[in-house]
Structure formats: structure tokens, C-alpha cells
Amino acid sequence: MMKETKIRNLRGELDEAIRIDERQLADSIRAIGFRCRKCAQCCRAEHGDNTVSIFPFEIRRICERTGLEPEDIVTPTPSLDTDSEGNIHTFEWVLRKDGDCIFLKSGLCKIYECRPYICKTYPFYLLEGRLMVSECMGLGGVISSEESQRIATLLKERYITEIKESILLLERFNGFNGFNGLNCLNPDSMRNICVHDSEGEHWVPERDKIRLI
Ligand code: SF4
């Protein structure tokens, strides 16, 4: 699909997202039920995929609060897209993990106040405007109307942000001379990585090169 068409479609999705009725969303959340058990399973590796995608402005906010550098806290998400020189191109940053999220210490989130949207809204997310839920021990718990309203507001905000970030990414994306040809390349070799995000292109420093597989 042409870039302009994708952007037009995303603008349509954005209009719909802005019209989402937060009160209805809050009612749906209350009907499902949720109470965080503070088990931190969603941050741990042993309980499944604990990957946290993160936007550039969220990375900046965490760096400002912690004094850490972006390369200390995020890494490019793995990708099979390569250019003709063998460099990897990817479209997302994810929080670093050492198995568990690097910010999980003694069962607590060390960046709780500035944690990314995904963490703030877990186990809920919106897909094509519909409420979805991930696996979570807290589902089914009793939730107050204030809390369900708070989550609904955050969910809508997250969804709108996701769409806006995708539009900006596409507007700034200049493409690359590439192919999806993992099998043509030596999987043991180390390559440079370019992350395309809503703020443009970022080439990952030499020390952060990652393996293709
Ligand atoms: S940032 Fe905090 S809430 Fe999010 S996965 Fe890491 S430890 Fe868990």
C-alpha cells in the first residue's frame, strides 16, 4: 500500500479513536473486572512475553527522571528487514531486559511514575477501537468506577498516541534500498541497525549492534 494511502487510513482511524466513548469503555472494563495483584508477572520473563514497546517521548521522560542514557534503557526491536548492505531496519524501540524488565527490582517497578503506556494500561489495550485483554491474574477482580474510568482515559490516550506516532513515523520514513532476505545473509554476522520512529532515523551505535537471530 502506498505511504500516502496508509497515512490517510491512519487519519481515519485517528478520527474514530477521538470519538471513542470513555464512559462506555470504562463500563466494559468494569464488566470484565480487574484488580492489580502487584505480582509483577507482566514484567517477568518466566510468565511469557514481557516485551515493552516504547515511544521516543517516553524514552526521553525516563531518561530525564533517572539520569540514564537512551542506550542504557532501550534496544531496537528485532527485525528481518535488511537493506542491500546488510543493515537491519526496524520500526520500534523496546525496554531492555535481562530476562525480566531491567526496571523491576525486588518485585517493584523503579520507574513506576513514568512507566510507559503499555505498563500503565496492562492488561488492557485497544485494537481497531475494540477493547482487548492480555493474560493477567488480576482479571475478574472488583474494580471501582473511578479506577475503571481512569484506565479508560489512559487507554484512549494510549490508542490515540499510537496512531499519531504511526502517522509521524510514516511521514518521516524515507524508505531504504532493501529486501526481506534473511536467508541470503550470514546469520552469525553483526550488522548496523537503523530504527525508524516518529522522530526520524536513528542508527544504533557500534557497541549496541545485535545479532540477526
Ligand atoms: S517498566 Fe516497570 S511496569 Fe513496565 S515492565 Fe518494567 S518493571 Fe514492569
Coordinates of C-alpha atoms and ligand atoms in Angstrom, one line a residue:
M1 CA 0.0 0.0 0.0
M2 CA 1.3 3.5 -0.9
K3 CA 2.6 5.6 2.0
E4 CA 0.0 8.3 1.4
T5 CA -2.8 5.8 1.5
K6 CA -1.6 4.4 4.8
I7 CA -1.4 7.9 6.3
R8 CA -4.9 8.6 5.0
N9 CA -6.2 5.4 6.6
L10 CA -4.5 6.2 9.9
R11 CA -6.0 9.7 9.9
G12 CA -9.4 8.0 9.5
E13 CA -8.6 5.7 12.5
L14 CA -7.5 8.7 14.5
D15 CA -10.9 10.4 13.9
E16 CA -12.6 7.3 15.1
A17 CA -10.3 7.0 18.1
I18 CA -11.0 10.5 19.2
R19 CA -14.8 9.7 19.1
I20 CA -14.3 6.6 21.4
D21 CA -16.8 6.9 24.3
E22 CA -14.6 6.7 27.5
R23 CA -17.7 6.0 29.7
Q24 CA -18.6 3.0 27.6
L25 CA -15.0 1.8 27.7
A26 CA -15.0 2.2 31.5
D27 CA -18.2 0.2 31.7
S28 CA -16.6 -2.6 29.6
I29 CA -13.6 -2.6 31.9
R30 CA -15.8 -2.8 35.0
A31 CA -17.8 -5.7 33.5
I32 CA -14.5 -7.6 32.9
G33 CA -13.2 -6.7 36.3
F34 CA -9.6 -6.0 37.3
R35 CA -7.6 -5.6 40.4
C36 CA -3.8 -5.4 40.2
R37 CA -2.3 -8.0 42.5
K38 CA 1.1 -6.4 42.4
C39 CA 2.5 -9.8 41.4
A40 CA 4.8 -8.2 38.7
Q41 CA 4.3 -11.2 36.5
C42 CA 3.8 -8.9 33.5
C43 CA 7.3 -7.6 34.0
R44 CA 9.0 -11.0 34.4
A45 CA 10.3 -13.3 31.7
E46 CA 9.1 -16.6 33.2
H47 CA 5.5 -15.8 32.7
G48 CA 5.6 -15.2 28.9
D49 CA 6.3 -12.3 26.7
N50 CA 7.3 -9.3 28.8
T51 CA 8.4 -7.1 25.9
V52 CA 7.5 -3.4 26.4
S53 CA 7.4 -1.2 23.2
I54 CA 8.1 2.4 24.0
F55 CA 7.7 5.7 22.2
P56 CA 10.6 8.3 21.8
F57 CA 8.9 10.8 24.2
E58 CA 8.6 8.1 26.8
I59 CA 12.2 7.2 26.5
R60 CA 13.1 10.9 27.0
R61 CA 10.9 11.1 30.1
I62 CA 12.5 8.1 31.7
C63 CA 16.0 9.4 30.9
E64 CA 15.2 12.8 32.4
R65 CA 13.8 11.1 35.6
T66 CA 16.6 8.5 36.0
G67 CA 19.7 10.2 34.6
L68 CA 20.2 7.2 32.3
E69 CA 21.0 7.4 28.6
P70 CA 18.6 6.0 26.0
E71 CA 21.0 3.2 25.0
D72 CA 21.0 2.1 28.7
I73 CA 17.3 1.6 28.7
V74 CA 16.1 0.7 25.2
T75 CA 17.1 -1.5 22.3
P76 CA 15.8 -1.8 18.7
T77 CA 13.1 -4.5 18.4
P78 CA 14.3 -7.5 16.3
S79 CA 13.5 -7.3 12.6
L80 CA 14.1 -9.3 9.5
D81 CA 14.1 -6.3 7.2
T82 CA 17.5 -5.6 5.8
D83 CA 18.9 -3.2 3.2
S84 CA 21.2 -4.2 0.3
E85 CA 24.3 -3.6 2.6
G86 CA 23.0 -6.0 5.2
N87 CA 22.0 -3.3 7.7
I88 CA 18.9 -4.1 9.7
H89 CA 15.9 -1.8 9.7
T90 CA 13.3 -1.8 12.4
F91 CA 10.4 0.4 13.5
E92 CA 10.2 0.2 17.2
W93 CA 12.2 0.6 20.5
V94 CA 11.7 -1.8 23.4
L95 CA 12.7 -1.6 27.0
R96 CA 15.9 -3.5 27.8
K97 CA 15.5 -6.8 29.6
D98 CA 17.9 -9.0 31.5
G99 CA 15.2 -11.7 31.3
D100 CA 13.0 -9.6 33.5
C101 CA 12.5 -5.9 32.7
I102 CA 15.6 -4.0 33.8
F103 CA 13.5 -1.7 36.0
L104 CA 12.0 -4.5 38.1
K105 CA 13.8 -4.5 41.4
S106 CA 12.6 -6.6 44.4
G107 CA 9.2 -7.0 42.7
L108 CA 8.7 -3.3 42.3
C109 CA 8.9 -1.0 39.2
K110 CA 11.7 1.5 39.8
I111 CA 10.1 3.9 37.2
Y112 CA 6.5 3.5 38.3
E113 CA 5.6 7.2 37.9
C114 CA 7.0 7.4 34.4
R115 CA 6.5 3.9 33.2
P116 CA 5.4 3.5 29.5
Y117 CA 1.7 3.5 28.4
I118 CA 1.8 -0.3 27.9
C119 CA 2.7 -0.8 31.6
K120 CA 0.2 1.8 32.8
T121 CA -2.7 0.2 30.9
Y122 CA -1.8 -3.5 31.3
P123 CA -3.7 -5.9 30.8
F124 CA -5.9 -3.8 28.6
Y125 CA -5.3 -2.4 25.1
L126 CA -7.4 -1.2 22.1
L127 CA -7.2 -2.9 18.7
E128 CA -9.1 -1.3 15.9
G129 CA -11.1 0.5 18.6
R130 CA -12.1 -2.7 20.4
L131 CA -11.1 -3.5 24.0
M132 CA -8.8 -6.4 24.3
V133 CA -7.2 -8.1 27.3
S134 CA -4.0 -9.9 27.9
E135 CA -3.4 -12.7 30.3
C136 CA -3.4 -11.4 33.9
M137 CA -4.1 -12.8 37.4
G138 CA -5.9 -9.6 38.3
L139 CA -8.6 -10.0 35.7
G140 CA -12.1 -10.6 37.2
G141 CA -11.3 -8.6 40.3
V142 CA -13.6 -6.0 41.7
I143 CA -12.8 -2.5 40.3
S144 CA -14.2 0.8 41.4
S145 CA -15.9 3.1 38.9
E146 CA -13.2 5.7 39.4
E147 CA -10.4 3.2 38.6
S148 CA -12.2 1.9 35.5
Q149 CA -12.7 5.4 34.4
R150 CA -9.0 6.2 35.0
I151 CA -7.9 3.2 33.0
A152 CA -10.4 4.0 30.2
T153 CA -9.0 7.5 29.9
L154 CA -5.4 6.2 29.8
L155 CA -6.4 3.5 27.2
K156 CA -7.9 6.0 24.9
E157 CA -5.0 8.4 25.3
R158 CA -2.6 5.5 24.5
Y159 CA -4.6 4.4 21.4
I160 CA -4.6 8.0 20.1
T161 CA -0.9 8.3 20.8
E162 CA -0.1 5.0 19.0
I163 CA -2.0 6.2 15.9
K164 CA -0.3 9.7 15.9
E165 CA 3.1 8.1 16.4
S166 CA 2.4 5.8 13.4
I167 CA 1.4 8.8 11.2
L168 CA 4.6 10.7 12.2
L169 CA 6.7 7.6 11.6
L170 CA 5.3 7.2 8.1
E171 CA 5.6 10.9 7.3
R172 CA 9.3 10.8 8.2
F173 CA 10.1 7.4 6.7
N174 CA 12.2 7.7 3.6
G175 CA 12.4 4.0 2.9
F176 CA 15.6 2.1 2.3
N177 CA 17.0 0.1 -0.5
G178 CA 16.1 -3.2 0.9
F179 CA 14.7 -6.6 0.8
N180 CA 13.5 -9.1 3.4
G181 CA 16.3 -11.5 2.7
L182 CA 17.4 -13.0 6.0
N183 CA 18.2 -16.3 4.3
C184 CA 20.6 -14.7 1.9
L185 CA 22.7 -13.3 4.7
N186 CA 25.1 -14.9 7.2
P187 CA 23.1 -15.1 10.4
D188 CA 26.3 -15.1 12.5
S189 CA 27.4 -11.7 11.3
M190 CA 26.9 -8.5 13.2
R191 CA 25.2 -5.6 11.5
N192 CA 24.3 -2.0 12.0
I193 CA 20.7 -1.3 12.9
C194 CA 18.5 1.6 11.8
V195 CA 15.4 2.4 13.9
H196 CA 12.8 4.4 12.1
D197 CA 10.4 6.1 14.5
S198 CA 8.2 9.2 14.8
E199 CA 11.3 11.4 15.2
G200 CA 13.2 10.0 12.1
E201 CA 16.1 7.6 11.6
H202 CA 18.4 6.5 14.4
W203 CA 21.5 4.4 13.7
V204 CA 22.3 2.3 16.7
P205 CA 25.9 2.8 18.0
E206 CA 28.5 0.2 17.2
R207 CA 28.5 -1.2 20.8
D208 CA 24.8 -1.9 20.5
K209 CA 24.9 -4.0 17.4
I210 CA 22.8 -7.1 17.9
R211 CA 22.7 -10.4 16.2
L212 CA 20.3 -11.0 13.4
I213 CA 18.9 -14.2 15.0
Ligands
SF4_1 S1 8.7 -0.5 33.2 FE1 8.0 -1.1 35.3 S2 5.9 -1.8 35.0 FE2 6.9 -1.8 32.9 S3 7.7 -3.9 32.6 FE3 9.3 -2.7 33.6 S4 9.2 -3.0 35.8 FE4 7.2 -3.7 34.8

